[in-house]
XYZ file of C-alpha atoms in Angstrom:
588
model
C 18.703 17.336 2.294
C 15.738 15.083 0.586
C 13.919 14.746 4.022
C 14.025 18.555 4.524
C 12.978 19.298 0.885
C 10.111 16.607 0.781
C 9.013 16.337 4.259
C 9.968 19.596 6.271
C 9.663 22.325 3.378
C 5.884 21.389 2.864
C 5.371 22.198 6.407
C 5.604 25.787 5.480
C 2.501 25.126 3.553
C 0.676 24.939 6.746
C -0.183 28.712 6.336
C -2.178 27.884 3.471
C -5.396 27.068 5.422
C -5.224 30.652 6.706
C -4.631 32.294 3.561
C -6.434 33.146 0.082
C -3.686 31.707 -2.047
C -2.664 33.676 -5.001
C -0.367 31.818 -7.372
C 1.452 35.080 -8.390
C 2.051 36.213 -4.871
C 3.208 32.981 -3.256
C 2.198 31.576 0.269
C 3.694 34.366 2.269
C 2.404 37.259 0.406
C -1.070 36.068 -0.086
C -3.865 37.804 1.942
C -4.852 36.271 5.494
C -8.399 35.081 5.711
C -8.304 33.520 9.116
C -10.612 30.549 9.468
C -12.770 31.069 6.226
C -11.251 28.238 4.491
C -12.619 25.927 7.299
C -16.032 27.034 6.680
C -16.860 23.975 4.300
C -15.796 21.783 7.123
C -18.486 23.005 9.396
C -21.196 23.717 7.046
C -23.439 20.970 5.832
C -22.523 17.480 5.964
C -18.986 17.422 4.297
C -16.889 17.085 7.286
C -19.169 14.602 9.069
C -19.006 12.175 5.919
C -15.571 12.591 4.990
C -14.279 12.253 8.660
C -16.763 9.568 9.486
C -15.731 7.412 6.351
C -11.947 8.120 6.937
C -12.033 7.061 10.689
C -14.201 4.147 10.513
C -12.456 2.635 7.659
C -9.032 3.066 9.110
C -10.047 1.827 12.528
C -11.545 -1.275 10.815
C -8.345 -1.876 8.865
C -6.186 -1.635 12.133
C -8.181 -3.609 14.181
C -9.297 -6.228 11.597
C -5.917 -6.227 9.708
C -3.703 -6.669 12.828
C -6.055 -9.292 14.383
C -5.763 -11.264 11.152
C -2.183 -10.626 10.382
C -1.152 -11.889 13.940
C -3.550 -15.010 13.501
C -2.093 -15.859 10.171
C 1.405 -15.655 11.698
C 0.675 -17.716 14.592
C -0.628 -20.328 12.204
C 2.344 -20.040 9.759
C 4.492 -20.696 12.882
C 3.236 -24.018 13.242
C 3.681 -25.396 9.877
C 7.150 -26.561 8.284
C 9.225 -24.175 6.249
C 8.306 -25.655 2.867
C 4.585 -25.016 3.469
C 5.365 -21.474 5.012
C 7.263 -20.317 1.801
C 4.451 -21.810 -0.531
C 1.555 -19.974 1.376
C 3.599 -16.690 1.927
C 4.313 -16.596 -1.876
C 0.656 -16.850 -2.700
C -0.461 -14.501 -0.135
C 2.002 -11.843 -1.085
C 0.682 -11.968 -4.671
C -2.074 -9.293 -4.037
C 0.451 -7.015 -2.273
C 2.608 -6.994 -5.338
C -0.062 -5.664 -7.851
C -0.930 -1.895 -7.879
C -4.368 -0.597 -6.690
C -5.068 0.040 -10.370
C -4.997 -3.735 -11.404
C -6.633 -4.433 -8.060
C -9.403 -2.202 -9.137
C -9.688 -4.295 -12.397
C -9.632 -7.399 -10.484
C -12.629 -6.312 -8.166
C -14.312 -5.160 -11.216
C -14.222 -8.559 -12.611
C -16.045 -9.690 -9.603
C -18.690 -6.932 -9.360
C -19.336 -5.879 -12.626
C -23.154 -5.416 -13.117
C -23.251 -7.207 -16.431
C -20.330 -9.410 -16.703
C -19.006 -9.810 -13.152
C -18.488 -13.248 -11.706
C -20.891 -12.626 -8.660
C -23.906 -11.235 -10.646
C -23.529 -14.140 -13.117
C -23.810 -16.503 -10.215
C -26.514 -14.856 -8.876
C -28.249 -14.906 -12.238
C -27.911 -18.617 -12.518
C -29.436 -18.887 -9.152
C -32.451 -17.022 -10.285
C -31.767 -13.932 -8.276
C -31.679 -10.353 -9.739
C -28.080 -8.704 -10.373
C -26.737 -6.203 -8.147
C -26.025 -2.648 -9.172
C -22.736 -2.830 -7.344
C -21.308 0.438 -8.540
C -24.392 2.283 -8.096
C -25.565 1.346 -4.395
C -23.143 2.542 -1.701
C -24.561 0.367 1.049
C -22.335 -2.553 0.034
C -19.015 -0.804 -0.235
C -18.089 -0.648 3.453
C -17.850 -4.463 3.108
C -16.100 -4.582 -0.266
C -13.469 -2.012 0.606
C -12.690 -3.850 3.973
C -12.507 -7.009 2.195
C -10.068 -5.216 -0.581
C -7.923 -3.717 2.045
C -7.560 -7.250 3.825
C -6.971 -9.098 0.711
C -3.967 -6.984 -0.521
C -2.473 -6.381 2.840
C -2.746 -9.605 4.740
C 0.342 -11.162 3.272
C 2.552 -8.382 4.191
C 1.290 -8.006 7.604
C 1.329 -11.763 8.503
C 5.252 -11.765 7.258
C 5.860 -8.741 9.823
C 4.522 -10.834 12.768
C 5.891 -14.198 11.540
C 9.317 -12.491 11.466
C 8.822 -11.437 14.969
C 7.823 -14.791 15.960
C 11.018 -16.008 14.305
C 13.141 -14.028 16.741
C 11.762 -15.552 19.874
C 14.195 -17.984 21.513
C 13.144 -21.723 21.043
C 14.047 -22.302 24.871
C 10.731 -20.735 26.009
C 8.778 -23.125 24.052
C 11.037 -26.017 25.217
C 10.224 -25.074 28.780
C 6.472 -24.813 28.215
C 6.300 -28.030 26.655
C 8.100 -29.673 29.741
C 5.477 -27.891 31.836
C 2.708 -29.620 29.604
C 1.546 -26.535 27.932
C -0.382 -26.929 24.720
C 0.001 -25.225 21.354
C -2.628 -22.758 22.107
C -1.278 -21.962 25.726
C 2.149 -21.441 24.346
C 0.810 -18.955 21.630
C -1.308 -17.169 24.320
C 1.536 -17.179 27.034
C 4.620 -16.934 24.964
C 4.052 -15.848 21.340
C 1.491 -13.044 21.753
C 3.418 -11.571 24.871
C 6.575 -11.638 23.029
C 5.712 -10.047 19.822
C 3.293 -7.543 21.633
C 6.026 -4.650 21.506
C 6.233 -4.936 17.433
C 2.293 -5.114 17.460
C 2.126 -1.998 19.308
C 4.588 -0.118 17.187
C 2.962 -1.024 14.090
C -0.624 0.056 15.740
C 0.883 3.384 16.820
C 2.228 3.947 13.269
C -1.011 3.166 11.792
C -2.957 5.316 14.055
C -0.477 8.173 13.001
C -1.892 7.795 9.416
C -5.502 7.306 10.499
C -6.790 10.330 8.950
C -5.140 9.622 5.785
C -6.359 7.013 3.407
C -5.056 4.546 0.883
C -5.986 6.943 -2.038
C -5.690 3.874 -4.467
C -8.004 1.622 -2.700
C -10.716 4.441 -2.440
C -10.247 6.039 -6.142
C -9.462 2.734 -8.218
C -11.622 -0.034 -6.510
C -14.612 2.256 -6.462
C -13.901 3.726 -10.161
C -14.222 7.045 -8.470
C -17.905 6.730 -8.734
C -19.793 9.773 -7.533
C -22.857 7.530 -6.568
C -20.879 5.954 -3.869
C -19.376 9.041 -2.002
C -21.770 8.465 0.829
C -19.782 5.455 1.966
C -16.527 5.649 -0.126
C -15.609 9.513 0.009
C -12.751 10.049 2.506
C -10.436 13.230 3.238
C -7.796 12.062 0.795
C -10.223 11.885 -2.032
C -12.002 15.151 -1.242
C -8.722 16.910 -1.134
C -7.788 15.641 -4.486
C -10.946 16.659 -6.007
C -10.901 20.128 -4.356
C -7.181 20.746 -5.626
C -7.427 19.173 -9.124
C -10.998 19.075 -10.196
C -12.283 22.366 -8.297
C -8.981 24.026 -7.992
C -9.910 25.201 -4.700
C -6.442 25.480 -2.948
C -7.955 26.874 0.244
C -10.352 24.314 0.900
C -8.025 21.353 0.105
C -5.398 22.669 2.129
C -7.764 23.361 5.080
C -8.752 19.605 4.867
C -5.100 18.640 4.560
C -4.370 20.429 7.851
C -7.131 19.035 9.712
C -5.717 15.379 8.644
C -2.248 16.300 10.000
C -3.385 17.816 13.416
C -5.926 15.194 14.264
C -3.674 12.239 13.175
C -0.683 13.632 15.212
C -2.974 14.194 18.398
C -4.191 10.519 18.028
C -0.749 9.208 17.971
C 0.152 11.103 21.151
C -3.114 9.836 22.766
C -2.394 6.342 21.717
C 1.087 6.403 22.935
C -0.096 7.851 26.390
C -2.638 4.990 26.665
C -0.147 2.340 25.809
C 2.266 3.668 28.507
C -0.553 3.705 30.912
C -1.434 0.020 29.851
C 1.895 -1.092 30.600
C 1.559 0.198 33.883
C -1.585 -1.481 34.504
C -4.030 1.335 34.343
C -5.667 0.297 30.983
C -6.605 -3.093 31.392
C -8.949 -3.243 28.305
C -5.763 -3.396 25.955
C -4.829 -6.819 27.529
C -4.608 -9.837 24.949
C -7.571 -11.788 24.392
C -7.719 -15.670 24.115
C -8.591 -17.330 20.817
C -11.940 -18.713 19.808
C -12.829 -21.627 21.883
C -13.908 -23.935 19.023
C -10.382 -23.557 17.392
C -8.951 -23.995 20.706
C -10.657 -27.213 21.252
C -10.154 -28.502 17.840
C -6.237 -27.894 17.945
C -6.248 -29.427 21.522
C -7.745 -32.836 20.444
C -5.170 -34.156 18.205
C -1.899 -32.506 16.541
C -3.111 -34.015 13.382
C -6.470 -32.532 13.245
C -4.879 -29.206 14.188
C -2.337 -29.190 11.258
C -5.185 -30.208 8.843
C -7.352 -27.322 10.040
C -4.372 -25.041 9.333
C -3.918 -26.240 5.963
C -7.556 -26.038 5.073
C -7.575 -22.308 6.326
C -4.486 -21.291 4.048
C -5.804 -23.110 1.058
C -9.101 -21.076 1.730
C -6.842 -17.968 1.797
C -4.802 -18.847 -1.133
C -7.913 -19.576 -3.222
C -9.171 -16.150 -2.206
C -5.929 -14.349 -3.149
C -5.459 -15.950 -6.437
C -8.972 -15.967 -7.597
C -9.333 -12.162 -8.692
C -6.217 -12.515 -10.569
C -6.837 -15.842 -12.231
C -9.915 -14.285 -13.615
C -7.876 -11.130 -15.205
C -5.606 -13.917 -16.764
C -8.359 -16.061 -18.110
C -10.561 -12.835 -19.220
C -7.521 -11.638 -21.207
C -7.661 -14.566 -23.443
C -11.424 -14.644 -24.040
C -13.096 -13.008 -27.186
C -15.355 -10.199 -26.618
C -18.485 -12.012 -27.501
C -17.945 -14.960 -25.153
C -17.404 -12.092 -22.211
C -20.808 -10.509 -23.434
C -22.427 -13.934 -23.550
C -20.881 -15.747 -20.499
C -19.131 -12.997 -18.654
C -15.650 -12.909 -16.934
C -14.289 -16.280 -16.591
C -11.057 -18.073 -15.410
C -11.173 -20.524 -18.227
C -11.874 -19.037 -21.680
C -14.707 -20.698 -23.869
C -12.321 -20.035 -26.949
C -8.885 -19.316 -26.324
C -7.703 -16.035 -28.451
C -4.894 -13.394 -28.416
C -7.255 -10.701 -29.797
C -6.760 -8.507 -26.815
C -3.071 -8.594 -26.743
C -3.210 -7.919 -30.798
C -5.198 -4.871 -30.242
C -2.952 -3.553 -27.461
C 0.384 -4.519 -29.371
C -1.007 -3.204 -32.737
C 0.498 0.317 -32.086
C 3.222 -0.605 -29.458
C 4.913 2.938 -29.480
C 2.968 4.166 -26.278
C 3.254 0.940 -24.605
C 6.920 0.667 -24.972
C 7.439 4.175 -24.014
C 5.450 3.498 -20.702
C 7.703 0.634 -20.110
C 10.792 2.603 -20.828
C 9.644 5.502 -18.264
C 8.444 2.788 -15.630
C 11.751 0.765 -15.876
C 13.975 3.803 -15.867
C 12.168 5.187 -12.606
C 12.106 2.029 -11.019
C 15.981 1.335 -11.814
C 17.184 4.909 -10.929
C 14.906 5.293 -8.023
C 15.466 1.934 -6.726
C 19.256 2.218 -6.767
C 19.480 5.804 -5.564
C 16.867 5.148 -2.824
C 18.681 2.123 -1.426
C 21.877 4.233 -1.371
C 20.364 7.203 0.671
C 18.233 4.919 2.974
C 21.342 2.466 3.647
C 23.682 5.434 4.367
C 21.156 7.176 6.701
C 20.182 3.815 8.528
C 23.865 3.149 9.031
C 24.681 6.548 10.761
C 21.620 6.124 13.179
C 22.611 2.600 13.851
C 26.012 3.303 15.174
C 25.761 3.796 18.938
C 29.081 6.006 18.929
C 27.472 8.541 16.421
C 26.679 11.555 18.613
C 23.641 12.607 16.398
C 21.924 9.368 16.145
C 19.123 10.168 18.382
C 18.179 13.430 16.860
C 18.533 11.989 13.199
C 16.468 8.950 14.171
C 13.626 11.319 15.411
C 14.014 13.435 12.497
C 13.096 10.644 10.242
C 10.527 9.176 12.502
C 8.889 12.398 12.784
C 7.914 12.450 9.048
C 5.928 9.057 9.559
C 3.680 11.024 11.900
C 3.233 14.472 10.533
C 3.553 15.975 7.122
C 2.636 19.093 5.146
C -0.133 17.260 3.167
C -0.879 16.983 -0.554
C -1.485 20.659 -1.250
C 1.835 22.211 -0.032
C 3.668 19.135 -1.831
C 2.042 19.834 -4.991
C 2.910 23.565 -4.707
C 6.500 22.700 -4.008
C 6.951 20.109 -7.022
C 5.026 22.465 -9.466
C 5.908 25.859 -8.505
C 9.096 26.125 -6.478
C 10.960 23.179 -8.148
C 9.306 23.607 -11.536
C 9.083 19.632 -12.161
C 5.675 19.608 -13.883
C 6.242 17.112 -16.825
C 9.705 16.365 -15.566
C 10.785 12.750 -14.925
C 12.306 13.733 -11.687
C 8.955 14.242 -10.421
C 8.309 10.489 -10.931
C 11.681 9.629 -8.941
C 12.348 12.441 -6.075
C 9.340 12.057 -3.736
C 9.847 8.324 -3.195
C 13.672 8.269 -2.495
C 13.717 8.110 1.191
C 11.030 6.737 3.454
C 10.890 6.589 7.301
C 9.657 3.019 7.402
C 12.382 1.877 5.184
C 15.193 3.707 7.036
C 13.842 1.992 10.425
C 13.723 -1.425 8.722
C 17.266 -0.972 7.373
C 18.344 0.256 10.737
C 16.866 -2.872 12.514
C 19.001 -5.110 10.186
C 22.214 -2.878 10.441
C 22.011 -3.291 14.428
C 22.597 -6.697 14.357
C 25.956 -6.405 12.822
C 28.518 -7.017 15.924
C 30.173 -4.060 16.919
C 33.394 -6.025 17.123
C 33.509 -6.396 13.478
C 33.538 -2.624 13.052
C 35.850 -2.144 16.001
C 38.387 -4.695 14.234
C 38.438 -2.658 10.871
C 39.073 0.477 12.624
C 42.083 -1.181 14.633
C 43.281 -2.190 10.853
C 43.146 1.515 10.003
C 39.965 1.230 7.813
C 37.979 4.433 7.387
C 34.267 4.673 7.738
C 33.625 4.583 3.800
C 35.649 1.671 3.615
C 33.975 -0.200 6.588
C 30.740 0.618 4.929
C 31.686 -0.653 1.535
C 33.562 -3.550 2.124
C 31.975 -4.844 5.674
C 28.420 -3.354 6.061
C 27.333 -3.732 2.429
C 28.095 -7.354 1.765
C 26.950 -8.602 5.300
C 23.665 -6.531 4.498
C 22.600 -8.445 1.326
C 19.578 -9.946 2.601
C 18.335 -6.742 3.987
C 19.335 -4.883 0.597
C 17.257 -7.430 -1.522
C 14.460 -6.511 0.615
C 14.855 -2.810 0.464
C 15.371 -3.004 -3.167
C 12.152 -4.927 -3.783
C 10.282 -2.520 -1.701
C 11.444 0.395 -3.768
C 10.850 -1.630 -7.009
C 7.408 -2.164 -6.099
C 6.913 1.264 -4.999
C 8.062 2.684 -8.244
C 6.697 0.033 -10.586
C 3.218 0.330 -9.271
C 3.042 4.250 -8.932
C 0.554 5.883 -10.767
C -0.269 8.752 -8.291
C 2.682 10.827 -9.291
C 1.919 10.610 -12.799
C -1.706 11.713 -12.074
C -0.582 14.787 -10.208
C 2.545 15.821 -12.168
C 2.541 14.622 -15.724
C 0.476 15.617 -18.590
C 2.705 14.491 -21.553
C 2.261 11.122 -23.066
C 5.903 10.446 -23.279
C 6.277 10.485 -19.409
C 3.183 8.291 -18.716
C 3.928 5.172 -16.305
C 2.460 1.841 -17.036
C -0.261 1.909 -14.214
C -1.449 5.242 -15.370
C -1.475 3.988 -18.758
C -3.893 1.095 -17.685
C -6.330 3.911 -16.388
C -6.028 5.769 -19.768
C -6.648 2.550 -21.578
C -9.965 1.940 -19.555
C -11.231 5.374 -20.291
C -10.433 5.051 -24.014
C -11.784 1.596 -24.720
C -14.934 2.827 -22.762
C -15.202 6.012 -25.025
C -14.599 3.680 -28.334
C -17.741 1.824 -27.269
C -19.921 4.844 -26.886
C -22.377 6.310 -29.323
C -20.217 9.454 -29.638
C -17.348 7.378 -30.956
C -19.639 5.837 -33.657
C -21.068 9.385 -34.508
C -17.519 10.773 -34.943
C -16.537 7.822 -37.429
C -13.918 6.478 -35.017
C -15.757 3.113 -34.917
C -17.945 1.652 -37.330
C -21.701 0.699 -36.441
C -22.147 -2.811 -35.103
C -18.235 -3.265 -34.451
C -17.408 -4.761 -31.257
C -14.279 -3.187 -29.643
C -12.598 -5.846 -27.434
C -12.499 -3.485 -24.593
C -13.358 -5.918 -22.071
C -10.666 -8.484 -22.560
C -8.004 -5.612 -23.656
C -8.302 -4.149 -20.379
C -7.472 -7.415 -18.548
C -4.661 -8.069 -21.095
C -3.119 -4.504 -20.182
C -3.240 -5.507 -16.497
C -1.150 -8.649 -17.157
C 1.305 -6.572 -18.966
C 1.481 -4.032 -16.330
C 1.532 -6.190 -13.214
C 3.360 -9.319 -14.651
C 7.185 -8.331 -14.297
C 6.964 -7.664 -10.607
C 5.054 -10.892 -9.894
C 7.681 -12.916 -11.827
C 10.740 -10.704 -10.079
C 9.308 -11.531 -6.440
C 10.113 -15.568 -6.268
C 13.635 -14.923 -7.321
C 14.204 -12.572 -4.332
C 11.644 -14.206 -1.868
C 14.543 -16.017 0.085
C 16.373 -12.832 0.899
C 13.136 -10.826 1.276
C 11.816 -12.892 4.017
C 15.286 -13.100 5.503
C 15.744 -9.363 5.574
C 12.259 -8.428 6.567
C 12.699 -10.938 9.581
C 15.725 -9.512 10.933
C 14.825 -5.774 10.187
C 11.395 -5.680 11.449
C 12.228 -7.432 14.579
C 15.328 -5.360 15.620
C 14.054 -1.958 14.028
């Protein structure tokens, strides 16, 4: 029911691009306008700009992200488990913070006046760079941000696939005298090729959709940067929310869905042809010669090189977050004088005192965030597990249909505008806490992940239970659930992360302060602090002349309060998380 409601019903909104939508008439009774809503796409440079940016960014993310994730997974596979656990934990930290917090992290690096990079440039006698005014730098910054946040998760997926390879292949290769590089090229890469192809196809299915949080929060939604940062999703959002042009927004969303779906079909066709040998350009390439030579010389030198790579990656993963922590304990005067820093010149709790001076709003946001996270995670785990169990059973006659039914939602959907109309007009969930829970209760990827784990349960176990007279509900409750604890821990952590870090649903469907979630409160804090330091705030008597409001440190303190709980939870569940992800992603 949830899949139909939130994934298939919005497909009805595919009529919107061809209608002049009237709120009082509804979609069906609104007048037809043909292709008039698509006029903006073919007039001027709007289509070229947003489509170019969307496709180029996503192609870069796919190619670079996949290459780096596979490479990191191969390097992790050469290390002992204790090092793997340590490196994975650190590399996962960026993945567990929201794009709102990540936006503040990158601002601490690129801020014109107080950013770490500009402070370093000034100390070297160079001029500071106007990062948030010059669009030419942002293709590199956004690619770096996407890799920084997603590398930990991507590498674990492929590391999980590597862990599923039978060790006898490597033993046979060692007997034949194959080096580590030759084993990687001849065994590891070919064996994980199916999951690499699957992940790439899924990403191509979303190639016309962008990570809205990346392009909205990291760039601070600066209009000066639209030349290189405006993508279809941000354009649709502005058309819908800021401009109120439903026709234009729905036309852009329709274009997204159609192009993305066609690209998936084309990619799937090329992959099949490649498997038959007709497209040789998709064959795996060898590693860099210099790295190969280094790893062949001495095993010790190779391990040292791998550790140096991971130390550098761990520093890069931690550095922006350490700047946030350090800055949250700096005084405002020290930030103005010395800029953002990991180590405060004068340790102070002023920022936290400002935030906690009137804690009612903060505590209310915590309550809403915790409530939606707990309820959404528990219900989502139940819905996902029961659906996955049904399609994992080979004796269930509708398993193929239901598997395609959920998989299709990963490739094609109605878009932002029909979903917004569904939630606001049809369901009447504007300013309702259910609007912060229902849309995330089931996900195609989570279902496939859980299905992969459940397929590892021996059929003999279920058959024995049936012989003993156990019904399906008893089998599910007393056998399947206890066996699936690692997968459930993984699934629960994914759900909790999704709900805790969500700010998008609040932005769309909530106007009342008592339903504001933590991540969106963080955005509001940023705007309010900037306002208190403005001349207008002084003019209206909100701030005394010469008074320095600790806005810079308060932003970072709020980041810690918003992101901290999830970062503390992950180490407790890491063992089950990696175990569940290992089995689920390989078998799914």
